[in-house]
mmCIF file of C-alpha atoms in Angstrom:
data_model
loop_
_atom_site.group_PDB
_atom_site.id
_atom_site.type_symbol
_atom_site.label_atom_id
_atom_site.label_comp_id
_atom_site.label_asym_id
_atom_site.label_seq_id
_atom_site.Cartn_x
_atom_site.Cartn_y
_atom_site.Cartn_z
ATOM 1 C CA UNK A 250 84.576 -83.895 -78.034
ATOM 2 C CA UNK A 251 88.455 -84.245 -76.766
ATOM 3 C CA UNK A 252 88.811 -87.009 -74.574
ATOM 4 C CA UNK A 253 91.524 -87.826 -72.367
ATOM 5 C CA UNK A 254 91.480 -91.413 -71.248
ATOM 6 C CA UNK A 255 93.184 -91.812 -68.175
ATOM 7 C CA UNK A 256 93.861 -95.915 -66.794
ATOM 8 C CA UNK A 257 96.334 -98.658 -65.757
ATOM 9 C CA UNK A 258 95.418 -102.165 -66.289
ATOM 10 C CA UNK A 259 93.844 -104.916 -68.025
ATOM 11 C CA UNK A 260 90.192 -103.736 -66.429
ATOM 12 C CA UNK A 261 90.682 -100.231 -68.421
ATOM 13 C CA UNK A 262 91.444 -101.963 -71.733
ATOM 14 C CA UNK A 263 88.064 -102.387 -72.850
ATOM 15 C CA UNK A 264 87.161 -99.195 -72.108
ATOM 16 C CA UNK A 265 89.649 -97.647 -74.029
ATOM 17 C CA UNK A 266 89.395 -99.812 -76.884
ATOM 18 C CA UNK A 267 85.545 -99.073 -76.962
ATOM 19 C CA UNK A 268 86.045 -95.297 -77.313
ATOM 20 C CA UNK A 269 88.398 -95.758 -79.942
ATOM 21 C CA UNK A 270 86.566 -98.652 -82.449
ATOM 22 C CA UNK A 271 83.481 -96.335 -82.048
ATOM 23 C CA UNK A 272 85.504 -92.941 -83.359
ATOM 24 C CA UNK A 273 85.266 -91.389 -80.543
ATOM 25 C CA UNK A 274 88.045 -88.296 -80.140
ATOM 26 C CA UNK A 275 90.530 -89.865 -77.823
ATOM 27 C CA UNK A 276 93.567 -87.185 -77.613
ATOM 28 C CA UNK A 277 95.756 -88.608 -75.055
ATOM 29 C CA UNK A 278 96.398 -91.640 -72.384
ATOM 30 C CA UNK A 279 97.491 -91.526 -68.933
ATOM 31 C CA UNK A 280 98.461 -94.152 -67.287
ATOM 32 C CA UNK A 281 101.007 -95.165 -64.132
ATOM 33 C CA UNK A 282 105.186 -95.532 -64.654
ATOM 34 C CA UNK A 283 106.439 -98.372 -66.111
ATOM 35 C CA UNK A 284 107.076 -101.000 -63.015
ATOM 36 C CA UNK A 285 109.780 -103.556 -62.770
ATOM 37 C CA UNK A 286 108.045 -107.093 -63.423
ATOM 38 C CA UNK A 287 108.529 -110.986 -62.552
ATOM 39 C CA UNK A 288 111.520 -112.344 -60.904
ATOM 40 C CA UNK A 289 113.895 -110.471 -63.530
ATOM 41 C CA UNK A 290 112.343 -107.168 -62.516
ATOM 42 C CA UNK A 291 112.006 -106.107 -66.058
ATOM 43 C CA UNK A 292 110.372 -102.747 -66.436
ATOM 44 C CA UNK A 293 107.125 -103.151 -68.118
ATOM 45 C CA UNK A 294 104.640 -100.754 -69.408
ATOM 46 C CA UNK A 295 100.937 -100.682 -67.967
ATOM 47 C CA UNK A 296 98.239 -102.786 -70.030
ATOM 48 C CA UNK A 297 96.567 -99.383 -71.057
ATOM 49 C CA UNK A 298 100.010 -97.955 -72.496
ATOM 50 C CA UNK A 299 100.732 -100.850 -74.452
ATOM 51 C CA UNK A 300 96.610 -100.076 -75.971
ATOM 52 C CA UNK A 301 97.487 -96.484 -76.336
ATOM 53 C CA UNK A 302 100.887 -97.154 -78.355
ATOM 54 C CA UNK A 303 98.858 -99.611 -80.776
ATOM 55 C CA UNK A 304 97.166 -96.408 -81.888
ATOM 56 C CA UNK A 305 99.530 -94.128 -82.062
ATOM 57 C CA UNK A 306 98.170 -92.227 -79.008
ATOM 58 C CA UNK A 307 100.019 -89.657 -76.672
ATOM 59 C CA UNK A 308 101.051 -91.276 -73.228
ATOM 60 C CA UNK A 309 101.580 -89.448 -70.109
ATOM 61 C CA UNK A 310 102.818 -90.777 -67.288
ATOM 62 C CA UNK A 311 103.614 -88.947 -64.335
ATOM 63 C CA UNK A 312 104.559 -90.341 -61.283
ATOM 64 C CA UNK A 313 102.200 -88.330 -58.911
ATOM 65 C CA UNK A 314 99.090 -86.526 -60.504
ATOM 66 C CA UNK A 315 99.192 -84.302 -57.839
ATOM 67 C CA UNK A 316 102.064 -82.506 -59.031
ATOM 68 C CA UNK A 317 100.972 -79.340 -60.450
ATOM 69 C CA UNK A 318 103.320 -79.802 -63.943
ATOM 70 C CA UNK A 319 101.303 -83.085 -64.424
ATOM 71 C CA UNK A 320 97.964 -80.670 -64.285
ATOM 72 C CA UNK A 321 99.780 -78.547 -66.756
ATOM 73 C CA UNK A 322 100.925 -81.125 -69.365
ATOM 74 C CA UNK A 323 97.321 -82.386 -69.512
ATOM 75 C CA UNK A 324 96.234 -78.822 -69.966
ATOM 76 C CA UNK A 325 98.437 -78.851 -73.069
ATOM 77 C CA UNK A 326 95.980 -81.313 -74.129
ATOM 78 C CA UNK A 327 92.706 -79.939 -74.122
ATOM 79 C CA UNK A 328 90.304 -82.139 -73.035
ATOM 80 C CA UNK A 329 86.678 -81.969 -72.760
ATOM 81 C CA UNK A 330 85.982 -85.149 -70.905
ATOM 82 C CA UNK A 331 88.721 -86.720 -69.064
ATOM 83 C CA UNK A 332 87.227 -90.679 -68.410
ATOM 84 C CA UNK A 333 88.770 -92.515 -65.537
ATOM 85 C CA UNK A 334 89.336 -96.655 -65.655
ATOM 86 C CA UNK A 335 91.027 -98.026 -62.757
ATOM 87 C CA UNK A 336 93.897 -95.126 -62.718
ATOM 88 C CA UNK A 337 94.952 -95.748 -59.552
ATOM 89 C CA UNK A 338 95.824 -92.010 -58.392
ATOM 90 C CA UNK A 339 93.525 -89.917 -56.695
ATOM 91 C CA UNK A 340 93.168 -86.647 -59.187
ATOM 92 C CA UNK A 341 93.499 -83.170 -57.987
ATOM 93 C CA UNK A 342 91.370 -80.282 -57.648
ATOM 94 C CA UNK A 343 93.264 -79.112 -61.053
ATOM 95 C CA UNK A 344 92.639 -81.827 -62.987
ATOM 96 C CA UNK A 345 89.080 -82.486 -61.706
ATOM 97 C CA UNK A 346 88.018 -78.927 -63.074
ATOM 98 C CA UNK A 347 89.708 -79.025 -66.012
ATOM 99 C CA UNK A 348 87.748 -80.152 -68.574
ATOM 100 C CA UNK A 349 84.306 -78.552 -69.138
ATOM 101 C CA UNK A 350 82.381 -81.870 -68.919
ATOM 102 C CA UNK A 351 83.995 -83.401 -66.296
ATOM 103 C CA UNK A 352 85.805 -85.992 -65.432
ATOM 104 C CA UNK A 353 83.937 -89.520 -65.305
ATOM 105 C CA UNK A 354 84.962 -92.466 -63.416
ATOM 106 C CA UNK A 355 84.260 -96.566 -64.470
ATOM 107 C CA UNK A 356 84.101 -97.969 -61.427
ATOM 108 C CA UNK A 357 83.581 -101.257 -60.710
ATOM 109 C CA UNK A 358 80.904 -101.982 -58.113
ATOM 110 C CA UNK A 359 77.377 -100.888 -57.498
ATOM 111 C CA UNK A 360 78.034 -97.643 -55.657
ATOM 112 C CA UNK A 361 77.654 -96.546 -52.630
ATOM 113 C CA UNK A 362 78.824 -99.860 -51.609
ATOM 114 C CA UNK A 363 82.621 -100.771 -52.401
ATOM 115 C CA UNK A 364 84.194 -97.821 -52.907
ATOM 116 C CA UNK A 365 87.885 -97.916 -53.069
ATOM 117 C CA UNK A 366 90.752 -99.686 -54.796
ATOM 118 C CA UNK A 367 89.536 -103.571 -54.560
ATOM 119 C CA UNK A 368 85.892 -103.322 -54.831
ATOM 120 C CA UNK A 369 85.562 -106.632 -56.906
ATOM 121 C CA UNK A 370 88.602 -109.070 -54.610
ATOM 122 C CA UNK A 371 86.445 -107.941 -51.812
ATOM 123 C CA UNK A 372 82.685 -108.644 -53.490
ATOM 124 C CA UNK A 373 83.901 -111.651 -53.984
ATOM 125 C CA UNK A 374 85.598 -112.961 -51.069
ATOM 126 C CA UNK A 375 81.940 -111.434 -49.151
ATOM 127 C CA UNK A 376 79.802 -113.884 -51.220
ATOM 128 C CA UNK A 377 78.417 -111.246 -52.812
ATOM 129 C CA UNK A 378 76.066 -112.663 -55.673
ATOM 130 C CA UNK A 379 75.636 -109.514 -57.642
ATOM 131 C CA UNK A 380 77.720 -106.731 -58.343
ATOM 132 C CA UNK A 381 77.992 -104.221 -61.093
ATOM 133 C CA UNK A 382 79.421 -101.378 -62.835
ATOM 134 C CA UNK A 383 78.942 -97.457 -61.936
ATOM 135 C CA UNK A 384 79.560 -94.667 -64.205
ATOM 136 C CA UNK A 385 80.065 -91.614 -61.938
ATOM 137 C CA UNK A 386 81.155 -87.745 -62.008
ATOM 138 C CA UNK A 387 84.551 -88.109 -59.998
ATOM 139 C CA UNK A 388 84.679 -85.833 -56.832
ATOM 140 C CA UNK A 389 87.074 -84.898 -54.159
ATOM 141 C CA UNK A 390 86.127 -87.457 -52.322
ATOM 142 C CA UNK A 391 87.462 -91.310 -52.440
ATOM 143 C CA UNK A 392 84.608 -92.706 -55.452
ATOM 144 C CA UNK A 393 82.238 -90.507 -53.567
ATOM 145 C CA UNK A 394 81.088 -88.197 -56.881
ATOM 146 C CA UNK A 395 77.160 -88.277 -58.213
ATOM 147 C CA UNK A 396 76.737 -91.715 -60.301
ATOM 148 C CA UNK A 397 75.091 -91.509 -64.023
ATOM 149 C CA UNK A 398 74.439 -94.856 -64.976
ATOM 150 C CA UNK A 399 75.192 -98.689 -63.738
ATOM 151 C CA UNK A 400 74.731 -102.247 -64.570
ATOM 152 C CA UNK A 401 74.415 -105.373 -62.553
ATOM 153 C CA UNK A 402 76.622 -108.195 -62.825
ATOM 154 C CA UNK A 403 76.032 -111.834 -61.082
ATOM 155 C CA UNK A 404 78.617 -113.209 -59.772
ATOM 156 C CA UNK A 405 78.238 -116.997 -60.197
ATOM 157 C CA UNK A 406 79.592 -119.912 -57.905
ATOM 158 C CA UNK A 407 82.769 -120.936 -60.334
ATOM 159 C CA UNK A 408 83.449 -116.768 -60.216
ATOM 160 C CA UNK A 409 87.176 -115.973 -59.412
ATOM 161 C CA UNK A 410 87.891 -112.454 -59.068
ATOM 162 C CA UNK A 411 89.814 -112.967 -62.500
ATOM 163 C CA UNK A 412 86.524 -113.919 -63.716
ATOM 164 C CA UNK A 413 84.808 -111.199 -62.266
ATOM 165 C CA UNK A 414 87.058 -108.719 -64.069
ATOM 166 C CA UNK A 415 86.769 -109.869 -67.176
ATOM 167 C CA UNK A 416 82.909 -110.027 -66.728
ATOM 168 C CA UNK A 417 83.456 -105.989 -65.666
ATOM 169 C CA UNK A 418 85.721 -104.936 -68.004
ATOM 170 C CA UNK A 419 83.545 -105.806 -70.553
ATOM 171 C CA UNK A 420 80.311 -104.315 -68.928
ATOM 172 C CA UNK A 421 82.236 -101.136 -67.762
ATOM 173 C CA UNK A 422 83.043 -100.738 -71.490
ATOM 174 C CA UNK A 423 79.800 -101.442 -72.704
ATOM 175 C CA UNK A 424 78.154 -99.179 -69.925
ATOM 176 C CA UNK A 425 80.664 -96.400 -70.881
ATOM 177 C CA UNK A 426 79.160 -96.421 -74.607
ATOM 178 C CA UNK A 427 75.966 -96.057 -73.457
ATOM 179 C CA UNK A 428 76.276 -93.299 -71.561
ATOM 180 C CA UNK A 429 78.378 -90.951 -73.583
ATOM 181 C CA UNK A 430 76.119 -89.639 -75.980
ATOM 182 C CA UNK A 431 73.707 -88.064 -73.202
ATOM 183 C CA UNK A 432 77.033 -86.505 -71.603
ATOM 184 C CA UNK A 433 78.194 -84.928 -74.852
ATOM 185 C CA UNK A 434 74.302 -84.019 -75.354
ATOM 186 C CA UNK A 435 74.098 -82.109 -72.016
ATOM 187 C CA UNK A 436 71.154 -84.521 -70.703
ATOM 188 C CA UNK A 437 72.140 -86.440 -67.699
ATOM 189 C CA UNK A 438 70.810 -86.210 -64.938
ATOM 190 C CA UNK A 439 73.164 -87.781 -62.447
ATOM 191 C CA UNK A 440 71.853 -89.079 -58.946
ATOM 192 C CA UNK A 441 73.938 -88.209 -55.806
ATOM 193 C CA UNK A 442 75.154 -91.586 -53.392
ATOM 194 C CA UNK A 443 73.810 -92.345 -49.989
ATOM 195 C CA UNK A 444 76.614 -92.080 -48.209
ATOM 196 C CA UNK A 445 75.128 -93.351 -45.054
ATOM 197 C CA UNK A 446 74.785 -96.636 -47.438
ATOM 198 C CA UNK A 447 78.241 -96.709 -48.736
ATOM 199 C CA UNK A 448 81.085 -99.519 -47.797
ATOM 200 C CA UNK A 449 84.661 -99.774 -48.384
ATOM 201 C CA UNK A 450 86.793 -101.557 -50.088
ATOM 202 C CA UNK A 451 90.627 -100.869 -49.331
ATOM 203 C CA UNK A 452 93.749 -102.254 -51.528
ATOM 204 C CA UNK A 453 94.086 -106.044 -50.411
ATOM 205 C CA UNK A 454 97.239 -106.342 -47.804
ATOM 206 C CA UNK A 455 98.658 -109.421 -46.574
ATOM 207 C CA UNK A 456 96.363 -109.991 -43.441
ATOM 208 C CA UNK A 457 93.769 -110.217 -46.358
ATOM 209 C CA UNK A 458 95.617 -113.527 -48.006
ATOM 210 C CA UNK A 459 96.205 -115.665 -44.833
ATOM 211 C CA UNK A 460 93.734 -118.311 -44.584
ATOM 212 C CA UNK A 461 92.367 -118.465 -40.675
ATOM 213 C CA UNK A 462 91.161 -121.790 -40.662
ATOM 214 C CA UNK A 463 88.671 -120.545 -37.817
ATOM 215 C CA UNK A 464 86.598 -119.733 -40.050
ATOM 216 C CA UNK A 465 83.348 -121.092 -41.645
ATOM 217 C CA UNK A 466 84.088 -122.999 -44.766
ATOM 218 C CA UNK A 467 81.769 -120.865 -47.097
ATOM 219 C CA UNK A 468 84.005 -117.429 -45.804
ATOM 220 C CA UNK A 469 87.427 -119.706 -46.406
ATOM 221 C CA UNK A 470 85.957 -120.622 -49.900
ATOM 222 C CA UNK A 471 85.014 -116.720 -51.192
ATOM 223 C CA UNK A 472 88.464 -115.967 -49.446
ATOM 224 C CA UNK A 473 90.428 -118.146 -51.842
ATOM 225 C CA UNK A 474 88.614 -117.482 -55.017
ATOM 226 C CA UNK A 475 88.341 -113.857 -54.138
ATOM 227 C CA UNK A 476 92.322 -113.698 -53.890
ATOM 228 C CA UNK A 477 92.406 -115.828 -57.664
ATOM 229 C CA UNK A 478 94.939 -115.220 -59.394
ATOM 230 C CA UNK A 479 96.268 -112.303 -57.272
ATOM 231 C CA UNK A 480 97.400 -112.208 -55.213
ATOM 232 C CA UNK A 481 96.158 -115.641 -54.312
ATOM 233 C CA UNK A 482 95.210 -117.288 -50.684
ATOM 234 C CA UNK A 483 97.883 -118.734 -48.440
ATOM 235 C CA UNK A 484 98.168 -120.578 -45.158
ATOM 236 C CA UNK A 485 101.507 -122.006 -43.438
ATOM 237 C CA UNK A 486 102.909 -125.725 -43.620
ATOM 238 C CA UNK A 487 106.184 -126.315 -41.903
ATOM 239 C CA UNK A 488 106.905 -122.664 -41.105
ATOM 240 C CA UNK A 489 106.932 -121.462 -45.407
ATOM 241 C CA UNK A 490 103.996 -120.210 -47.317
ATOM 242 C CA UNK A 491 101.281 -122.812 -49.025
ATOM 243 C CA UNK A 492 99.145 -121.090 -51.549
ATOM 244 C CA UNK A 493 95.932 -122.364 -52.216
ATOM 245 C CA UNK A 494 94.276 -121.528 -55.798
ATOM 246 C CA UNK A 495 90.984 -123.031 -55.500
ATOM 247 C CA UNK A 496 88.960 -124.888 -52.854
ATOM 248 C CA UNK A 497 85.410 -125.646 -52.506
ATOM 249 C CA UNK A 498 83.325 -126.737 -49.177
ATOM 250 C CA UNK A 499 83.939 -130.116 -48.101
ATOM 251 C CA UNK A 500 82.212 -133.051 -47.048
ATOM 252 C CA UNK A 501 82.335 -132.629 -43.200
ATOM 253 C CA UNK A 502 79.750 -131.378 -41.421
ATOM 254 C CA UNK A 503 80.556 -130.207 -38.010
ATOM 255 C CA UNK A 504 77.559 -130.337 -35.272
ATOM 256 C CA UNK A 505 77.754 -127.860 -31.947
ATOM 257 C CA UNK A 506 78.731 -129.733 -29.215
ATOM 258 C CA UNK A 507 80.126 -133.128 -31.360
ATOM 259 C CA UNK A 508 83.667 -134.166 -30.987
ATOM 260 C CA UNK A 509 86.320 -131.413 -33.032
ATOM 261 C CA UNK A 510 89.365 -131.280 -34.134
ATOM 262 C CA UNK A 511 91.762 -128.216 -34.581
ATOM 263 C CA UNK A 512 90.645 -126.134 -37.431
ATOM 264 C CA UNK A 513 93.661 -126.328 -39.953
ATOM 265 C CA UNK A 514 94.055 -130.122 -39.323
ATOM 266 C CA UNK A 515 94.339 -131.841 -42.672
ATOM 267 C CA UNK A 516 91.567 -134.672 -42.659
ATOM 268 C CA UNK A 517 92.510 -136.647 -45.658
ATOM 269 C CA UNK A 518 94.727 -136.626 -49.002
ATOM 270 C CA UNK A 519 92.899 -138.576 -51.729
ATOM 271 C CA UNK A 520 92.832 -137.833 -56.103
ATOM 272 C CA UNK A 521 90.370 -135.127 -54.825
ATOM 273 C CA UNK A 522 92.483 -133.129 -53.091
ATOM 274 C CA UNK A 523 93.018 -132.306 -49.441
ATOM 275 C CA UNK A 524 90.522 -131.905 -47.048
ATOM 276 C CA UNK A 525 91.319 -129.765 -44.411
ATOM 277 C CA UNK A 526 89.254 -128.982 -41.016
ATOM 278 C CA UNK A 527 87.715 -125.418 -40.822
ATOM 279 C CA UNK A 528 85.251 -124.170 -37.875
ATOM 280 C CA UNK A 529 81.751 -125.835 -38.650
ATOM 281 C CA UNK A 530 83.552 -128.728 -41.397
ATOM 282 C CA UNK A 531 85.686 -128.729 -43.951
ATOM 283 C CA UNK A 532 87.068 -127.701 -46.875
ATOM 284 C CA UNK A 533 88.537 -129.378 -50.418
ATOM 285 C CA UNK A 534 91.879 -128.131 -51.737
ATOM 286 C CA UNK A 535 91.759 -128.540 -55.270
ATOM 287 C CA UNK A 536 94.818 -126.673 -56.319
ATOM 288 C CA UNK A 537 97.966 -125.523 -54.099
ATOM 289 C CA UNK A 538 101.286 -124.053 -54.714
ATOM 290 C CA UNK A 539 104.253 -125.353 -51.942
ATOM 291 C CA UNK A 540 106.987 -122.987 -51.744
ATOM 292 C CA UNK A 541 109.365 -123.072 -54.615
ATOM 293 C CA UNK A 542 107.178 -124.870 -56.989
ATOM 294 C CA UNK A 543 104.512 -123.950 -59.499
ATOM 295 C CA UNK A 544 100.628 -124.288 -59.206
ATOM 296 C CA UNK A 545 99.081 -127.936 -59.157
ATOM 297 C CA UNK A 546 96.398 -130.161 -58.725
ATOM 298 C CA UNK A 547 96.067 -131.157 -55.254
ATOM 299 C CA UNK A 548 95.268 -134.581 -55.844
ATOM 300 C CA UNK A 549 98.280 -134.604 -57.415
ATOM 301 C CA UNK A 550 100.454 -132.915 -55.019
ATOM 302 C CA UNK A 551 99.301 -135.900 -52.410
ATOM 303 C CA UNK A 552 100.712 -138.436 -54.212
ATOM 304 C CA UNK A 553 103.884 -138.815 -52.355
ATOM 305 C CA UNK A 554 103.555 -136.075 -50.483
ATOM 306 C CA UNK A 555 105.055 -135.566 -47.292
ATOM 307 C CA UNK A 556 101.818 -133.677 -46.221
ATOM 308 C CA UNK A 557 100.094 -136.061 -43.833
ATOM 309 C CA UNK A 558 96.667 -136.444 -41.824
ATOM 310 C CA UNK A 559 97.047 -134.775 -38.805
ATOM 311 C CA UNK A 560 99.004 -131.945 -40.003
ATOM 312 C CA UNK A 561 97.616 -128.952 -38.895
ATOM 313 C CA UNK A 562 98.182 -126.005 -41.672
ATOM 314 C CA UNK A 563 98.310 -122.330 -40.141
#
């Protein structure tokens, strides 16, 4: 069985270090362009090419896969199974045909419900306390195809969406094992989505990352460890962005009807942190990033800081 393995970052790894430590046939990679990285904008190769070239594999990497020549090089391949990790191109009519077992996707939530390009940021950030990996027959559609096999994943309180990915990788991979030997046998029976069930999930844009301190403090909580470490929660102090790493609930309590103040207002600064006012309490800063400095403890940051009581952040 030929196998094209087609994937872009560290989530795909796994899954293409899987197929090859267990022998299986992989004949070629493909994964996005190079992109130009950090503050130097150094162009730097994808997670899954730098994989590929350990092994001596074939990398293609074309910039749209919709470009019929891109079909046509991965003709030149062969491939009986292309498997999908986290690509992050939608494939073509011509590729999806291609390949006379089809072309299998790792995806990872529990379809129907996340489909998209941020399914685990956006588990996270819901509160979800279980997601998963799906193993599905790619379609036309956006992650819409017939799914073949999935695993559940909890997603604990200390979860980031770091975390999370790890956690998936790893099950994706593991998941991807399993079900490859009934493909290549011709015995799966895959089971069609509910679409009527199915959410979305779309790429995470800035309106995501600002904090709107109007909110409850569990929703501000899965906000910021949903966004860690990317792209990473912010809200405004003195006009310039204030990232915040990691928070958790704090110790106010607000009751309907008592005496409020603005959501945003920072309550206290102690070794703890910061505790700032949200819209039924409060919540604990426990690491922030000012504008032009690194990542630090907020307890920390306070001492000495210009950052007062009474401020209100937003």
């Amino acid at each position: 069985m030929r196998i094209v393995f087609m994937g872009t970052p560290e989530f795909a790894v796994p899954s293409l270090r899987a197929l090859l430590d267990e022998g299986y046939n992989v004949v070629g990679v493909v994964t996005q362009p190079d992109r130009p990285k950090g503050r130097k904008r150094v162009l730097t190769p994808p997670p899954v090419k730098e994989e590929a070239l350990k092994h001596g594999l074939p990398v293609l990497q074309p910039l749209k896969m919709r470009d019929p020549a891109a079909a046509e090089e991965l003709a030149l391949l062969e491939p009986d199974l292309v498997v999908t990790a986290a690509y992050g191109q939608i494939l073509p009519k011509a590729v999806l045909e291609l390949p006379r077992l089809g072309c299998i996707n790792v995806h990872g939530s529990l379809l129907p419900k996340y489909r998209g390009g941020a399914p685990i940021q956006h588990a996270v950030m819901n509160g979800e306390t279980v997601t998963g990996v799906t193993v599905m027959y790619m379609a036309a559609g956006l992650d819409t195809g017939d799914m073949i096999s999935r695993v559940e994943v909890p997603i604990e309180e200390a979860d980031t969406s770091g975390t999370m990915f790890d956690k998936l990788a790893v099950a994706g991979a593991n998941l991807l094992l399993r079900t490859l030997p009934e493909i290549q046998a011709g015995t799966i029976t895959a089971i069609p989505q509910n679409h009527e069930e199915a959410t979305y999930s779309p790429n995470i844009s800035r309106e995501n990352e600002l904090i709107r301190w109007d909110r409850g403090s569990r929703d501000i909580f899965n906000q910021v460890r949903g966004l860690n470490p990317w792209p990473v929660a912010y809200t405004l102090w003195n006009g310039e962005v204030f990232k915040i790493w990691s928070c958790r609930p704090g110790t106010v309590m607000r009751k309907p009807g008592a005496e409020t103040v603005l959501p945003g207002t920072v309550l206290g600064l102690s070794d703890a942190g910061i505790e700032v006012a949200t819209a039924d309490g409060s919540v604990l800063l426990t690491e922030v990033q000012p504008a032009g400095k690194k990542a630090m403890d907020a307890g920390v940051f306070s001492r000495g800081s210009k950052l007062a009581p009474g401020t209100v952040l937003g």
